[in-house]
Short mmCIF file of C-alpha atoms in Angstrom, two decimals:
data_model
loop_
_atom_site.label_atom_id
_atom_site.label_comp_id
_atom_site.label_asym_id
_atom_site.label_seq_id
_atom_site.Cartn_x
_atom_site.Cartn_y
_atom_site.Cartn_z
CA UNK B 82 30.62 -126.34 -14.58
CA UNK B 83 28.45 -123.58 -15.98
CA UNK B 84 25.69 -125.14 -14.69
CA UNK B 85 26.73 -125.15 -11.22
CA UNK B 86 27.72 -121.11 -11.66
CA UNK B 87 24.21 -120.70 -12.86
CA UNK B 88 22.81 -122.16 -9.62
CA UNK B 89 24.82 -120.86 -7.24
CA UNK B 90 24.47 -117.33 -8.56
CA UNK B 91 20.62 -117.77 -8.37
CA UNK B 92 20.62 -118.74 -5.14
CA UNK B 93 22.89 -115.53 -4.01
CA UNK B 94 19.88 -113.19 -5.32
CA UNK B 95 17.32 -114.89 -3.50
CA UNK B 96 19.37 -114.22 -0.24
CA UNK B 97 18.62 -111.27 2.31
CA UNK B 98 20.72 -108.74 1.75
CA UNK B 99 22.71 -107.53 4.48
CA UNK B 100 21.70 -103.52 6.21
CA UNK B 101 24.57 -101.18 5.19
CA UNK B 102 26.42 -99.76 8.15
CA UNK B 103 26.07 -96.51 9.59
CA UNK B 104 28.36 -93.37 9.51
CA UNK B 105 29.83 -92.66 12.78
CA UNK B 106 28.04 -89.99 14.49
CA UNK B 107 24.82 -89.87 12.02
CA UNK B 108 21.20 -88.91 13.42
CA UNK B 109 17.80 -90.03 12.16
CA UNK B 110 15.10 -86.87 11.91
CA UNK B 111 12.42 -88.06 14.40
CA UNK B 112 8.83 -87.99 12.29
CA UNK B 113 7.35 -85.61 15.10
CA UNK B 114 9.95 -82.75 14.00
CA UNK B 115 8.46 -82.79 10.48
CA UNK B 116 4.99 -82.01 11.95
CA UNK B 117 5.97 -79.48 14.24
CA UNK B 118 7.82 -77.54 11.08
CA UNK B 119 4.67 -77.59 9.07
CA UNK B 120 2.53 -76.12 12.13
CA UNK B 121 5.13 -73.35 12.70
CA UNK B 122 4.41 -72.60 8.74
CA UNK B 123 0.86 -72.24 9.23
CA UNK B 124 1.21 -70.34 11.71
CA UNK B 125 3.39 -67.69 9.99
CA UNK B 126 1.37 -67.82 6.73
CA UNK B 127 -1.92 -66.76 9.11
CA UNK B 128 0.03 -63.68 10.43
CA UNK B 129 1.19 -62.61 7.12
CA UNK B 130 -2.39 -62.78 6.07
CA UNK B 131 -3.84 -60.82 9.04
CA UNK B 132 -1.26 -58.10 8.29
CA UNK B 133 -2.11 -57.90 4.25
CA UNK B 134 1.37 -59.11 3.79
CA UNK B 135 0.34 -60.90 -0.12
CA UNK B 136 -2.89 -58.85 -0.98
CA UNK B 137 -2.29 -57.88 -4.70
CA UNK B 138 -1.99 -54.01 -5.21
CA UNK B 139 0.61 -50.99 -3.78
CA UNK B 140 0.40 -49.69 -0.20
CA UNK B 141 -1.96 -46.95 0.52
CA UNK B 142 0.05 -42.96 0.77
CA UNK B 143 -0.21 -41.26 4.19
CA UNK B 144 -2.46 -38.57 4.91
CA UNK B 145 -0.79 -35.13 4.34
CA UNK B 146 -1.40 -32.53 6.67
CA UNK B 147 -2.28 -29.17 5.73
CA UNK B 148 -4.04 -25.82 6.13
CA UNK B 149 -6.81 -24.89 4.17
CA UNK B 150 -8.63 -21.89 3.22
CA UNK B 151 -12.50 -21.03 1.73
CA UNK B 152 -12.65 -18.39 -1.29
CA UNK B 153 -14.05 -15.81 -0.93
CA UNK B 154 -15.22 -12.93 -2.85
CA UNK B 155 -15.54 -9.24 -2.66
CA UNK B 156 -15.15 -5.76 -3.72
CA UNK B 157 -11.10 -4.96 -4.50
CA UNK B 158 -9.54 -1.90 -6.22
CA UNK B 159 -7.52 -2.62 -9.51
CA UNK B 160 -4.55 -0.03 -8.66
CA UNK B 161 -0.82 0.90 -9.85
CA UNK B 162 1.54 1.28 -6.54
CA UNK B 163 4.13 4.08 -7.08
CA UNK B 164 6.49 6.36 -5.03
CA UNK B 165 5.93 9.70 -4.51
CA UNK B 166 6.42 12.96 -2.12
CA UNK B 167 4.39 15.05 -0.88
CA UNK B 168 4.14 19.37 -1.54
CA UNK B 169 2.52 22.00 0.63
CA UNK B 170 -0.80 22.55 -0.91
CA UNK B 171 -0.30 26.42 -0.58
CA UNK B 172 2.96 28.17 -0.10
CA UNK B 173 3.74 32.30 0.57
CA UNK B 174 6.65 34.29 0.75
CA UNK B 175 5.39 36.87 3.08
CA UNK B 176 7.00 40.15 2.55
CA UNK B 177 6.79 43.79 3.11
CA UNK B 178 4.92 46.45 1.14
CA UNK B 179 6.17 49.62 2.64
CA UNK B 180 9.01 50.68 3.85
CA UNK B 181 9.66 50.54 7.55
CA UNK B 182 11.50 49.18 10.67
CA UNK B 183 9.55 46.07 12.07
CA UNK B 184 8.67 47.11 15.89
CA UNK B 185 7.03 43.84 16.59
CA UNK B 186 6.81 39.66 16.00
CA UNK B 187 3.52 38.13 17.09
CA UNK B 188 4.28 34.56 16.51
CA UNK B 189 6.90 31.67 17.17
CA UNK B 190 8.95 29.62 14.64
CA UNK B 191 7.08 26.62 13.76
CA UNK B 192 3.59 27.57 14.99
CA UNK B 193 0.46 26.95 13.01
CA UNK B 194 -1.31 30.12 12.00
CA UNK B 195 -4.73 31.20 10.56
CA UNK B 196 -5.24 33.20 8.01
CA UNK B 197 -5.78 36.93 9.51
CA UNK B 198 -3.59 36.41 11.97
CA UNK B 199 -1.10 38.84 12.59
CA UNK B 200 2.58 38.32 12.21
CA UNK B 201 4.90 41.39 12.54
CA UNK B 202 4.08 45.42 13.00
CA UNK B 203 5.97 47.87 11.03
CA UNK B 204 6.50 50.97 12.56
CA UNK B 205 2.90 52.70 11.62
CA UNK B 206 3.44 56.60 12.87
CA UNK B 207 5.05 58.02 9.44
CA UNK B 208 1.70 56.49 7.62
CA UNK B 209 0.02 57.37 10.38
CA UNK B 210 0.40 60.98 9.74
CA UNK B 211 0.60 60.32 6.20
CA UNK B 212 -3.03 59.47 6.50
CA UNK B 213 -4.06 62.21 9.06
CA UNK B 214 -2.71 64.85 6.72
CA UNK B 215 -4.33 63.46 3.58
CA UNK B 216 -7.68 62.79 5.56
CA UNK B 217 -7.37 67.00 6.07
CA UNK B 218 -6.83 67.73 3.02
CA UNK B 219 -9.85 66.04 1.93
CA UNK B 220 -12.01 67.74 4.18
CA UNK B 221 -10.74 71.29 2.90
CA UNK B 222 -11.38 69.82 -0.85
CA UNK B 223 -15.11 68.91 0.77
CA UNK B 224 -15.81 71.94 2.19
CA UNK B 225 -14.52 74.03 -1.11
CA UNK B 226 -16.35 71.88 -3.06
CA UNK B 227 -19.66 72.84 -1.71
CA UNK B 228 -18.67 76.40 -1.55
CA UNK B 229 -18.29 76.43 -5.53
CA UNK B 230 -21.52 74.81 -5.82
CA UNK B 231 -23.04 77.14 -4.10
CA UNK B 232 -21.48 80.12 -6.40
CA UNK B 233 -22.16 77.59 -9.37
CA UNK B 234 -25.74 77.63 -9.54
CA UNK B 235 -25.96 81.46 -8.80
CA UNK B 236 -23.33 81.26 -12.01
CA UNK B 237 -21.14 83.81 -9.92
CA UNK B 238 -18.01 81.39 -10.89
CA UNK B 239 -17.25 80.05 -13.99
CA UNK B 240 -17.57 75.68 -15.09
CA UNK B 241 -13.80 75.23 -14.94
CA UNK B 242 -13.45 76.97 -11.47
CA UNK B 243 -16.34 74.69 -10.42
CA UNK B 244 -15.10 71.30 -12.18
CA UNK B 245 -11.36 72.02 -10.73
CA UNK B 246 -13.04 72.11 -7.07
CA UNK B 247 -15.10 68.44 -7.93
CA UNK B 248 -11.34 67.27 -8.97
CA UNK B 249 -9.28 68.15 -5.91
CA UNK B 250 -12.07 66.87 -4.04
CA UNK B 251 -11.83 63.68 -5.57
CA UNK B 252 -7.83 63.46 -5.53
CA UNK B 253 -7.85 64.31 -1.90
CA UNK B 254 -9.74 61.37 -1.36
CA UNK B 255 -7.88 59.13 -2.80
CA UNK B 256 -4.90 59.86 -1.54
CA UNK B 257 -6.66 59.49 2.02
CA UNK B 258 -7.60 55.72 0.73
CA UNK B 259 -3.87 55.44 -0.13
CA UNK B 260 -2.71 56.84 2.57
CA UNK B 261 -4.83 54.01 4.50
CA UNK B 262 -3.46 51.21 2.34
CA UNK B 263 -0.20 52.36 3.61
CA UNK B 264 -1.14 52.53 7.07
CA UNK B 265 -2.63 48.59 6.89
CA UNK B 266 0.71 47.32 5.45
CA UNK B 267 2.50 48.31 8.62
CA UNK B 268 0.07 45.31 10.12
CA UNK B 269 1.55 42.21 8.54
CA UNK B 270 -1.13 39.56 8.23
CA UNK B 271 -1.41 35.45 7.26
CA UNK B 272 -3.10 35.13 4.00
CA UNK B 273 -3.48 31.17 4.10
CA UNK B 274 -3.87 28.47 7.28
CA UNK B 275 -1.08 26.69 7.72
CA UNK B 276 2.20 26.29 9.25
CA UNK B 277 5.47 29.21 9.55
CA UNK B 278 8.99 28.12 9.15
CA UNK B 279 12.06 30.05 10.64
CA UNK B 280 11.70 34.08 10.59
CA UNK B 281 14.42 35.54 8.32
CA UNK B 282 14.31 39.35 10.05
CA UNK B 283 13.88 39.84 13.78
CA UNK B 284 12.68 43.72 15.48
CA UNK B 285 14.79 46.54 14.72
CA UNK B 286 15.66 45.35 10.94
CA UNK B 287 14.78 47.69 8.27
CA UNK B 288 12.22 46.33 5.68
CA UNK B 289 10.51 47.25 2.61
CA UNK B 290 9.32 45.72 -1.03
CA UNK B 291 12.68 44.82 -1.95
CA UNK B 292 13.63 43.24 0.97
CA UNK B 293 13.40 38.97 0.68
CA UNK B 294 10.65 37.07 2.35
CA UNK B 295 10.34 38.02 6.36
CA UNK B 296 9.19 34.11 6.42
CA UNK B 297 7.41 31.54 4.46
CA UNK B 298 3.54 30.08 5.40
CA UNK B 299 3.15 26.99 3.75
CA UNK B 300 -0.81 25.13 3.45
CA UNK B 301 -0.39 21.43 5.11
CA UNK B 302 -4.29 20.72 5.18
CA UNK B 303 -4.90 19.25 2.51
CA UNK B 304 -1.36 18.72 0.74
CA UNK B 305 -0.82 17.38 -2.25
CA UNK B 306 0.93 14.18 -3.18
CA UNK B 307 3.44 14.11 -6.35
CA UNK B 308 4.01 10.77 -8.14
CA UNK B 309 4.92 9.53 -11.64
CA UNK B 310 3.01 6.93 -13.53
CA UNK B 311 5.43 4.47 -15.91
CA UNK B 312 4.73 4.72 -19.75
CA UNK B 313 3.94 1.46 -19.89
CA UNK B 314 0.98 1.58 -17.80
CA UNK B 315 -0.32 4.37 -19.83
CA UNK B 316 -2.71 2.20 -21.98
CA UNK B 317 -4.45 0.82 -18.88
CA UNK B 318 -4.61 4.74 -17.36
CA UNK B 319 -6.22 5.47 -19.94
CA UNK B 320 -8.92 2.82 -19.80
CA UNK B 321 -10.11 3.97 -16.51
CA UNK B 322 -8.70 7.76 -16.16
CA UNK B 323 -12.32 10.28 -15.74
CA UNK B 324 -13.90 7.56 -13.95
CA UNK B 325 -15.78 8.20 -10.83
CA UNK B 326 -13.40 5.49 -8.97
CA UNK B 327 -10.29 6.91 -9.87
CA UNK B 328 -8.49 8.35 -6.30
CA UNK B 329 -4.83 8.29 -4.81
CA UNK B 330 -4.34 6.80 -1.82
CA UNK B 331 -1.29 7.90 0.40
CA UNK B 332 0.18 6.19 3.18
CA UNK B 333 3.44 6.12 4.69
CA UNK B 334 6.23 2.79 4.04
CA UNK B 335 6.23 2.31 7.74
CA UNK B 336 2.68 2.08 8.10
CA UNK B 337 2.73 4.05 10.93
CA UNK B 338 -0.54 6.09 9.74
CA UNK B 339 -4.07 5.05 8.29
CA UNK B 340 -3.06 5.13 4.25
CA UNK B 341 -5.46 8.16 2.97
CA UNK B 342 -7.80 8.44 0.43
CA UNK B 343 -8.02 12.05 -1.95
CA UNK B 344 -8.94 12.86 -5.44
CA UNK B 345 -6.48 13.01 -8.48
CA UNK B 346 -5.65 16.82 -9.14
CA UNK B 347 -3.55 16.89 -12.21
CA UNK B 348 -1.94 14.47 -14.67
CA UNK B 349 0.85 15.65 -17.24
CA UNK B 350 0.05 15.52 -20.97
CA UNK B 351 3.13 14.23 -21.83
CA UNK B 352 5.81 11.76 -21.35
CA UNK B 353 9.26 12.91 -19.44
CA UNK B 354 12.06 12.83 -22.05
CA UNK B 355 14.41 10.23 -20.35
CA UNK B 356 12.72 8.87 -17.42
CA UNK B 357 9.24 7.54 -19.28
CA UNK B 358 7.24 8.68 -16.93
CA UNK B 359 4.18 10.99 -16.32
CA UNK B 360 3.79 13.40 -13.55
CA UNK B 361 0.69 13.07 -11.34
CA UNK B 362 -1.10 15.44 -8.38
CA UNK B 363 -3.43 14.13 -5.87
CA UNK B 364 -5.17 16.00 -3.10
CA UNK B 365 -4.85 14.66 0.65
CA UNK B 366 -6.53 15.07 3.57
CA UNK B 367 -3.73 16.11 6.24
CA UNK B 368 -6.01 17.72 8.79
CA UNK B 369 -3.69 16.07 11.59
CA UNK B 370 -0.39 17.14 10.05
CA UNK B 371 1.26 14.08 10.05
CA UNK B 372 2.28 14.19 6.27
CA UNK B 373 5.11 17.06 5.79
CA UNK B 374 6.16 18.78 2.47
CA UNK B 375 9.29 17.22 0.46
CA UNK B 376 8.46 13.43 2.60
CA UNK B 377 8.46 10.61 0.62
CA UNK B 378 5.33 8.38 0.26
CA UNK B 379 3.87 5.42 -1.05
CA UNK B 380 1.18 5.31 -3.29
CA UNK B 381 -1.50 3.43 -4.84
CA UNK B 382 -3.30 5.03 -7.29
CA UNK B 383 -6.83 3.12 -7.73
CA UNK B 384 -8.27 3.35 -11.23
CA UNK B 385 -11.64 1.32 -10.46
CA UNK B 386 -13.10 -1.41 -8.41
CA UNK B 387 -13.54 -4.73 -9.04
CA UNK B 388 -17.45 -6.06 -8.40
CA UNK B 389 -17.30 -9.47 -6.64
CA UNK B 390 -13.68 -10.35 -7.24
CA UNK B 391 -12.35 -14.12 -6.35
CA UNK B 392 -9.52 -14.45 -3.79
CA UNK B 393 -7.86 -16.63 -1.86
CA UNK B 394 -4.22 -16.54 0.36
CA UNK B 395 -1.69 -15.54 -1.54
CA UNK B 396 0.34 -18.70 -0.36
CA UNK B 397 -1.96 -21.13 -1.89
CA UNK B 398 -0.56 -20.25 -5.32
CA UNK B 399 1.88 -22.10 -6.72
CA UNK B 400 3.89 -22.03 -9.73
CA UNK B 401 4.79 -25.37 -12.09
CA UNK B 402 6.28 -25.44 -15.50
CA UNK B 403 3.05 -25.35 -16.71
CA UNK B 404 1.87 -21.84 -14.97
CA UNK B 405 0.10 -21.05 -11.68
CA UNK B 406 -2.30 -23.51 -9.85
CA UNK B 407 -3.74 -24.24 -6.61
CA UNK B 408 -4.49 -27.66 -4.86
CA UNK B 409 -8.55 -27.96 -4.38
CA UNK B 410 -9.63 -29.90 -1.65
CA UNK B 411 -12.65 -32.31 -2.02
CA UNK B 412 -15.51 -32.90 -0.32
CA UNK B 413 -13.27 -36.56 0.10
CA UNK B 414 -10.47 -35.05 1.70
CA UNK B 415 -8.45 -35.69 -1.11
CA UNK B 416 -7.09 -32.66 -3.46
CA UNK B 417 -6.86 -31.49 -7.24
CA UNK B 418 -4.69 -29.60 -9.11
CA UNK B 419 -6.43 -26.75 -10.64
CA UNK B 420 -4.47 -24.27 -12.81
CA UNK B 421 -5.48 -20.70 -12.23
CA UNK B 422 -4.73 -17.11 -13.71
CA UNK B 423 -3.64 -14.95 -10.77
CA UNK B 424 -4.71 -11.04 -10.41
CA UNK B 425 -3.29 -8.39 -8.65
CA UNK B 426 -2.48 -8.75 -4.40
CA UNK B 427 -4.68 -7.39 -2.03
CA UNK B 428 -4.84 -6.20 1.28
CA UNK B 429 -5.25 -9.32 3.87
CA UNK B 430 -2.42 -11.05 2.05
CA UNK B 431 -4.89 -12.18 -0.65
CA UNK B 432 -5.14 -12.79 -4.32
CA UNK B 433 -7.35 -12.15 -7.07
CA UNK B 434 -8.19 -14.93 -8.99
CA UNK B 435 -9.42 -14.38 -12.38
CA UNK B 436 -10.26 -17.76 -13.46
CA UNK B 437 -9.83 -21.84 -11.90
CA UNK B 438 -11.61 -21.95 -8.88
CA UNK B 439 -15.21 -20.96 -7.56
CA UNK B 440 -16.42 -19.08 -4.83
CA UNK B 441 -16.51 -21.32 -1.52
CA UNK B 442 -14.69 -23.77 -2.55
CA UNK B 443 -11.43 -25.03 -0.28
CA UNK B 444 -8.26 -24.27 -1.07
CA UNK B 445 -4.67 -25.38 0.18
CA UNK B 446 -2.85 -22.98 1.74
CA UNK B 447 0.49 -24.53 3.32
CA UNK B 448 1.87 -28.11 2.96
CA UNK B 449 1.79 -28.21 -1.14
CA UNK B 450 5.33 -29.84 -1.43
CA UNK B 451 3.74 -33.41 -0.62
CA UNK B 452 1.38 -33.25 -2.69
CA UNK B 453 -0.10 -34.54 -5.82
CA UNK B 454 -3.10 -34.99 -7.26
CA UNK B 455 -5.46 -37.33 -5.62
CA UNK B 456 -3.47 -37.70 -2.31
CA UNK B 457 -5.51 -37.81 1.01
CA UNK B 458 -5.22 -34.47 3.31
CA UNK B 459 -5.70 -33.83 6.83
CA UNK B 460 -7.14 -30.64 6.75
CA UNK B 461 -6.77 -27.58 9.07
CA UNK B 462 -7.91 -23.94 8.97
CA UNK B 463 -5.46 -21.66 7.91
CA UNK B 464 -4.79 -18.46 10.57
CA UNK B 465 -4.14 -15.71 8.42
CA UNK B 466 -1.30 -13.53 9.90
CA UNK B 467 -1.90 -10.04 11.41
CA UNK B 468 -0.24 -6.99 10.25
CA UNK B 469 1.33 -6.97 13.76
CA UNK B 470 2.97 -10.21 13.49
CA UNK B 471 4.10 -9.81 10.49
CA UNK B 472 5.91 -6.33 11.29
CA UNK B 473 7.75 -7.78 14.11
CA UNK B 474 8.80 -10.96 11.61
CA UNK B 475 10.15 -8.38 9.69
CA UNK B 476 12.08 -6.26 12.24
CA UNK B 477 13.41 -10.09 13.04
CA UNK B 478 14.84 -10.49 10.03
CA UNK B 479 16.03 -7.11 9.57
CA UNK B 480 17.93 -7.83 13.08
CA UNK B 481 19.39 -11.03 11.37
#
């Protein structure tokens, strides 16, 4: 019996074995499928490669644009800018010397005069015959006086008769001179160039010495201009103060005139109690009149000038937590930061630079904010704006 199960079991392994049915609705993958997957992979592996897609490394930064600038050196003031007014350079009370009625006015309110010229008449007959009558006394006193010497020196008439004569000779002539003084008063003259204001008296008033002013001349060419120098700033006055380069330049806040250059005139010798300041004088050229007594000014006072000086936009410095710098451009196009010490501003919207950067070399003026050390630029040269434009930006954003 177990021999016959051993057999018959042996001879069920060595049969076929029968193909296991199929699902319902199951699909073989045809073999040409599998080939047309891997040539679709090649394919999108060699377009990956021709666009980088894989190469080892970060993407390249864009190119920044931004405007660039040269610096460039030359001769700049060092200066203290201040506020100040200006005075008349000469002022007169003009008043009477004798006493009179004024018969005449030979100018208008507000006219420039010369000095000579005349400005009112005082009635002139009383001195007039003041002077006549004096002038005939003096010739009586002459012709006396020659009579005694005469009888002198054929000593018919004592010294004393003959010294008394010399003595009323002289007396009547001085009162003839006086007389004459008194006659030129009536004639009221300008004793400076420069401008009248408003008359106080008019014809028919009644003048004399203690009358007030008949009107006031005041000197507008040059004029002086008054300003104040801080305390602190003393120590650097003082450096430069007798120097040949010291001057005061005057100009007016809405630029309206050419700023003017004129020699310092006086400086205090003391410190104002309270305000810390020192008083100042410059002289001005005003020969066109266009600065007026009592306007207000602005100032720079110049103490020296600065041989050679480094500058560059005043826009290309920037400020970090570490100080000032500027961005450098390379002869590569690319840029460096370069930490500078900043001077004083200068006309042309430029800025001294005391040490960082070297003459001709390129500087970036606008378009810092994307920038960093070694990034690529596109550069372009930098327009520097014109007074005009930037008055009417101004009187824009005043409008605003």
């Amino acid at each position: 019996m177990n021999i016959m199960q051993e057999e018959e079991r042996r001879v069920a392994h060595k049969a076929p074995k029968t193909a296991r049915p199929r699902r319902a609705g199951a699909r073989s993958i045809p073999r040409w499928a599998y080939v047309l997957f891997a040539v679709m992979a090649a394919l999108v592996l060699l377009r990956s490669f021709q666009r980088g897609v894989g190469v080892p490394g970060t993407a390249q930064a864009p190119v920044r644009p931004v405007t660039v600038a040269k610096v460039v050196t030359k001769d700049v003031p060092v200066y203290l800018d201040e506020i100040g007014t200006c005075a008349a350079y000469e002022t007169v009370q003009v008043q009477a010397q004798v006493n009179g009625v004024i018969i005449g006015r030979h100018f208008q309110d507000g006219s420039d005069v010369k000095k000579g010229d005349l400005l009112f008449t005082i009635d002139p007959r009383p001195f007039q015959a003041a002077l006549d009558q004096a002038k005939a006394q003096a010739e009586l006193d002459q012709v006396t006086l020659k009579r005694q010497e005469g009888l002198r020196a054929r000593n018919v008439i004592a010294q004393q008769d003959y010294d008394t004569a010399v003595a009323n000779a002289q007396k009547s002539q001085a009162a003839t001179e006086a007389a004459q003084v008194n006659l030129d008063w009536c004639y009221i003259k300008s004793p400076i160039n420069g401008r009248v204001g408003l008359r106080n008296v008019d014809i028919g008033n009644l003048v004399g010495p203690s009358t007030s002013s008949l009107v006031t001349i005041q000197g507008l060419d040059p004029i002086y201009t008054d300003f104040t120098v801080a305390e602190n700033d003393l120590p650097i006055l003082r450096k430069y103060l007798g120097g040949s380069n010291v001057k005061v330049e005057t100009y007016l806040a809405d630029g309206s005139i050419t700023p003017r250059t004129g020699d310092l005139y006086f400086i205090d010798n003391a410190v104002q109690p309270g305000s810390g300041t020192v008083k100042a004088r410059g002289v001005t050229p005003n020969p066109d009149r266009a600065l007026w007594p009592s306007e207000f000014v602005r100032v720079r006072f110049i103490l020296d000038m600065l041989k050679n000086a480094t500058l560059v936009p005043a826009q290309a410095v920037q400020v970090s937590q570490s100080g000032p710098f500027v961005f450098v451009v390379k002869p590569d196009n690319t840029v460096d930061l370069r930490p500078v010490k900043p001077g004083q501003r200068q006309e042309g919207d430029l800025t001294v630079i005391e040490s960082g950067v070297k003459p001709d070399e390129t500087v970036v003026v606008t378009g810092q904010l994307a920038l960093a050390p070694g990034a690529k630029v596109a550069p372009q040269p930098h327009v520097a704006q014109s007074p005009g434009n930037s008055q009417e930006s101004a009187a824009s954003k005043s409008s605003m």
